[in-house]
Coordinates of C-alpha atoms and ligand atoms in Angstrom, one line a residue:
M978 CA -181.5 42.1 127.3
A979 CA -179.7 42.5 124.2
K980 CA -180.6 38.8 123.2
V981 CA -184.0 39.8 124.1
S982 CA -184.3 42.9 121.6
Q983 CA -182.5 40.6 118.7
I984 CA -185.4 38.1 119.4
A985 CA -188.1 40.8 119.2
L986 CA -186.7 42.6 116.1
F987 CA -186.4 39.1 114.4
S988 CA -189.9 38.6 115.3
L989 CA -190.9 41.9 114.0
A990 CA -189.0 41.3 110.8
I991 CA -191.1 38.1 110.3
C992 CA -194.3 39.8 111.1
L993 CA -193.7 42.7 108.7
S994 CA -192.7 40.3 105.9
S995 CA -195.9 37.8 106.3
V996 CA -197.9 41.3 106.4
L997 CA -196.2 42.4 103.3
D998 CA -196.9 39.0 101.4
S999 CA -200.5 38.9 102.1
V1000 CA -200.8 42.7 101.0
S1001 CA -199.7 41.7 97.5
A1002 CA -201.4 38.5 97.4
A1003 CA -204.6 40.4 98.0
Q1004 CA -203.6 43.1 95.7
V1005 CA -204.2 40.7 92.9
K1006 CA -207.5 41.2 91.5
F1007 CA -209.8 40.5 88.4
I1008 CA -212.8 42.2 87.3
V1009 CA -215.0 39.6 85.0
E1010 CA -217.4 41.0 82.9
G1011 CA -220.0 39.7 80.5
K1012 CA -223.8 39.8 79.5
V1013 CA -226.9 38.0 80.0
Y1014 CA -229.5 37.6 77.4
C1015 CA -233.1 35.9 77.0
D1016 CA -232.5 33.5 74.2
T1017 CA -236.0 34.5 72.5
C1018 CA -235.3 31.7 69.7
R1019 CA -234.4 29.0 72.0
V1020 CA -231.4 28.3 70.2
E1021 CA -228.4 29.0 72.7
F1022 CA -226.8 31.5 70.7
E1023 CA -227.1 35.2 70.1
T1024 CA -229.4 36.4 67.2
R1025 CA -230.8 40.1 66.6
I1026 CA -233.6 39.7 68.6
S1027 CA -232.1 38.4 71.9
E1028 CA -232.9 40.4 74.7
P1029 CA -230.7 41.6 77.5
L1030 CA -231.9 40.5 80.6
K1031 CA -231.8 42.9 83.5
G1032 CA -231.7 41.8 86.8
A1033 CA -230.3 38.5 86.3
L1034 CA -228.2 36.8 89.1
V1035 CA -225.0 35.5 88.0
N1036 CA -221.8 34.3 90.3
L1037 CA -218.2 33.2 89.8
E1038 CA -216.7 30.0 91.1
C1039 CA -213.5 28.4 91.1
R1040 CA -212.6 24.8 91.6
N1041 CA -209.5 23.1 92.2
R1042 CA -208.4 21.7 88.7
T1043 CA -207.1 18.5 90.4
N1044 CA -209.7 17.5 93.0
G1045 CA -212.6 19.5 92.3
T1046 CA -213.0 21.0 95.6
V1047 CA -214.6 24.8 95.4
T1048 CA -211.9 27.4 96.3
T1049 CA -213.8 30.5 95.7
I1050 CA -217.3 31.2 95.0
T1051 CA -218.5 34.9 95.0
K1052 CA -221.8 36.6 96.1
D1053 CA -224.5 36.7 93.4
V1054 CA -224.2 39.8 91.1
L1055 CA -227.0 41.5 89.3
T1056 CA -227.0 42.6 85.7
D1057 CA -227.7 46.1 84.7
D1058 CA -230.2 47.5 82.0
A1059 CA -228.0 46.0 79.2
G1060 CA -227.8 42.8 80.9
A1061 CA -224.2 43.5 81.8
Y1062 CA -222.6 42.4 85.1
K1063 CA -219.2 43.1 86.5
I1064 CA -217.6 40.7 89.2
E1065 CA -214.5 41.3 91.4
V1066 CA -212.1 38.5 92.5
E1067 CA -209.4 38.4 94.4
G1068 CA -206.3 36.5 94.0
D1069 CA -204.6 34.6 91.2
H1070 CA -206.3 31.3 90.1
A1071 CA -203.8 29.6 88.0
E1072 CA -204.0 26.2 89.1
E1073 CA -208.0 26.5 89.3
I1074 CA -211.1 26.0 86.9
C1075 CA -213.0 29.2 87.3
E1076 CA -216.9 29.7 85.6
V1077 CA -219.7 32.3 85.8
S1078 CA -222.6 30.4 86.2
L1079 CA -226.5 31.8 85.9
V1080 CA -228.2 31.9 89.3
K1081 CA -231.5 33.1 88.6
S1082 CA -233.7 34.7 85.8
P1083 CA -235.7 37.7 86.3
R1084 CA -238.5 36.9 83.8
D1085 CA -241.0 34.2 84.2
D1086 CA -241.5 33.7 80.4
C1087 CA -237.5 33.3 80.0
R1088 CA -236.3 31.0 82.8
D1089 CA -235.6 27.6 80.7
P1090 CA -232.2 26.5 81.5
T1091 CA -229.7 26.4 78.5
E1092 CA -226.7 24.0 77.9
A1093 CA -224.5 26.0 75.9
W1094 CA -225.3 29.4 77.5
R1095 CA -225.4 28.0 81.2
K1096 CA -221.6 28.5 82.3
S1097 CA -218.6 30.4 80.9
R1098 CA -215.0 29.5 81.5
V1099 CA -212.6 32.5 82.5
V1100 CA -209.1 32.4 83.2
M1101 CA -208.0 34.2 85.7
T1102 CA -204.1 34.6 86.1
S1103 CA -201.6 36.9 85.3
K1104 CA -199.3 34.2 84.4
D1105 CA -200.8 33.3 80.8
G1106 CA -199.5 36.8 79.5
I1107 CA -202.6 38.5 79.6
E1108 CA -202.1 42.1 80.4
G1109 CA -204.6 43.7 83.2
I1110 CA -207.3 42.9 85.6
Q1111 CA -210.3 42.7 83.1
R1112 CA -211.5 39.5 81.8
F1113 CA -214.5 38.9 79.7
A1114 CA -216.8 36.0 80.0
N1115 CA -218.7 34.6 76.8
N1116 CA -222.5 35.4 76.9
L1117 CA -225.2 33.8 79.0
G1118 CA -228.5 33.1 78.7
F1119 CA -232.0 31.6 79.7
K1120 CA -234.4 30.4 77.3
K1121 CA -237.7 31.9 76.5
R1122 CA -240.7 29.4 76.8
E1123 CA -242.3 30.2 73.7
P1124 CA -240.0 31.4 70.8
L1125 CA -241.0 34.6 69.1
S1126 CA -242.7 34.4 65.9
E1127 CA -240.1 36.4 63.9
C1128 CA -237.3 33.6 65.1
T1129 CA -238.1 31.6 61.8
E1130 CA -237.2 34.9 59.5
V1131 CA -234.3 36.0 62.1
L1132 CA -232.5 32.4 61.6
K1133 CA -233.3 32.3 57.8
E1134 CA -231.3 35.5 57.5
M1135 CA -228.8 34.0 59.7
G1136 CA -228.4 31.1 57.0
Y1137 CA -230.3 28.6 59.4
Y1138 CA -233.3 26.7 58.1
E1139 CA -235.9 25.2 60.2
L1140 CA -236.4 21.3 60.7
Q1141 CA -239.9 20.6 61.8
G1142 CA -239.6 16.8 63.4
E1143 CA -241.7 15.0 66.2
E1144 CA -239.3 16.5 68.7
G1145 CA -240.1 20.1 67.8
H1146 CA -238.3 22.6 66.1
S1147 CA -234.4 22.7 65.4
Y1148 CA -232.4 24.7 63.4
I1149 CA -229.7 23.4 61.0
P1150 CA -227.1 25.9 59.6
Ligands
NAG1667 C1 -205.5 21.1 94.4 O1 -205.5 19.8 95.1 C2 -204.7 19.2 94.9 C3 -204.4 17.7 95.7 O2 -205.6 17.5 97.0 C4 -203.5 19.9 95.8 O3 -202.2 19.2 95.7 C5 -203.4 21.1 95.4 O4 -202.0 22.2 96.0 C6 -204.4 22.0 95.1 N1 -204.4 23.3 94.8 C7 -204.7 24.3 94.7 C8 -204.3 25.5 94.0 O5 -205.3 24.7 96.1
NAG1668 C1 -208.5 19.3 97.4 O1 -207.9 20.7 97.4 C2 -208.3 21.5 98.3 C3 -207.4 22.9 97.9 O2 -207.7 23.4 96.9 C4 -207.6 21.0 99.8 O3 -208.1 22.0 100.6 C5 -208.4 19.7 99.7 O4 -208.0 19.2 101.1 C6 -208.2 18.5 98.8 N1 -208.9 17.5 99.0 C7 -208.5 16.4 98.9 C8 -209.2 15.3 99.2 O5 -207.3 16.0 98.4

């Protein structure tokens, strides 16, 4: 009898400790914040006439650094009036590569994919010395189909000048 209850106690202890382990692992949580723009000048960076995109969809994906397997993928999240989003992610992802990606644009006239503004890398671990659970992603954006006419002026202000070559418009700092 004594033996049986010892075994019972022992397995209870194992049980409890694994419950506690999973509780503490689940408690690690990060909030990733960022903004999505309509790139109205098709330059893939923010200008004063970039427009926040309300209702864009983004998600966050983490992949194993070594073999590329997707380990986490969040639900799609909508941006608010200011083009801002918050994505909640569980767990520490020190050994993974995590990125926020654009999923869908709400605007027909502004949904061309961009190279530089398509994804943003986010480091999600407390092991790198960054305090707190908040993490910030770089801006993301879709390109407007036709650039606004003010773009030339705006980019000139920013110190860019326009090259009008055979491949269309491009801007050089
Ligand atoms: C990533 O994949 C490698 C190789 O398969 C494996 O050894 C490692 O444990 C994985 N890392 C994580 C965090 O799952
Ligand atoms: C890659 O890593 C994941 C865990 O991150 C693991 O489940 C999977 O088996 C690994 N694949 C290979 C081919 O090693």
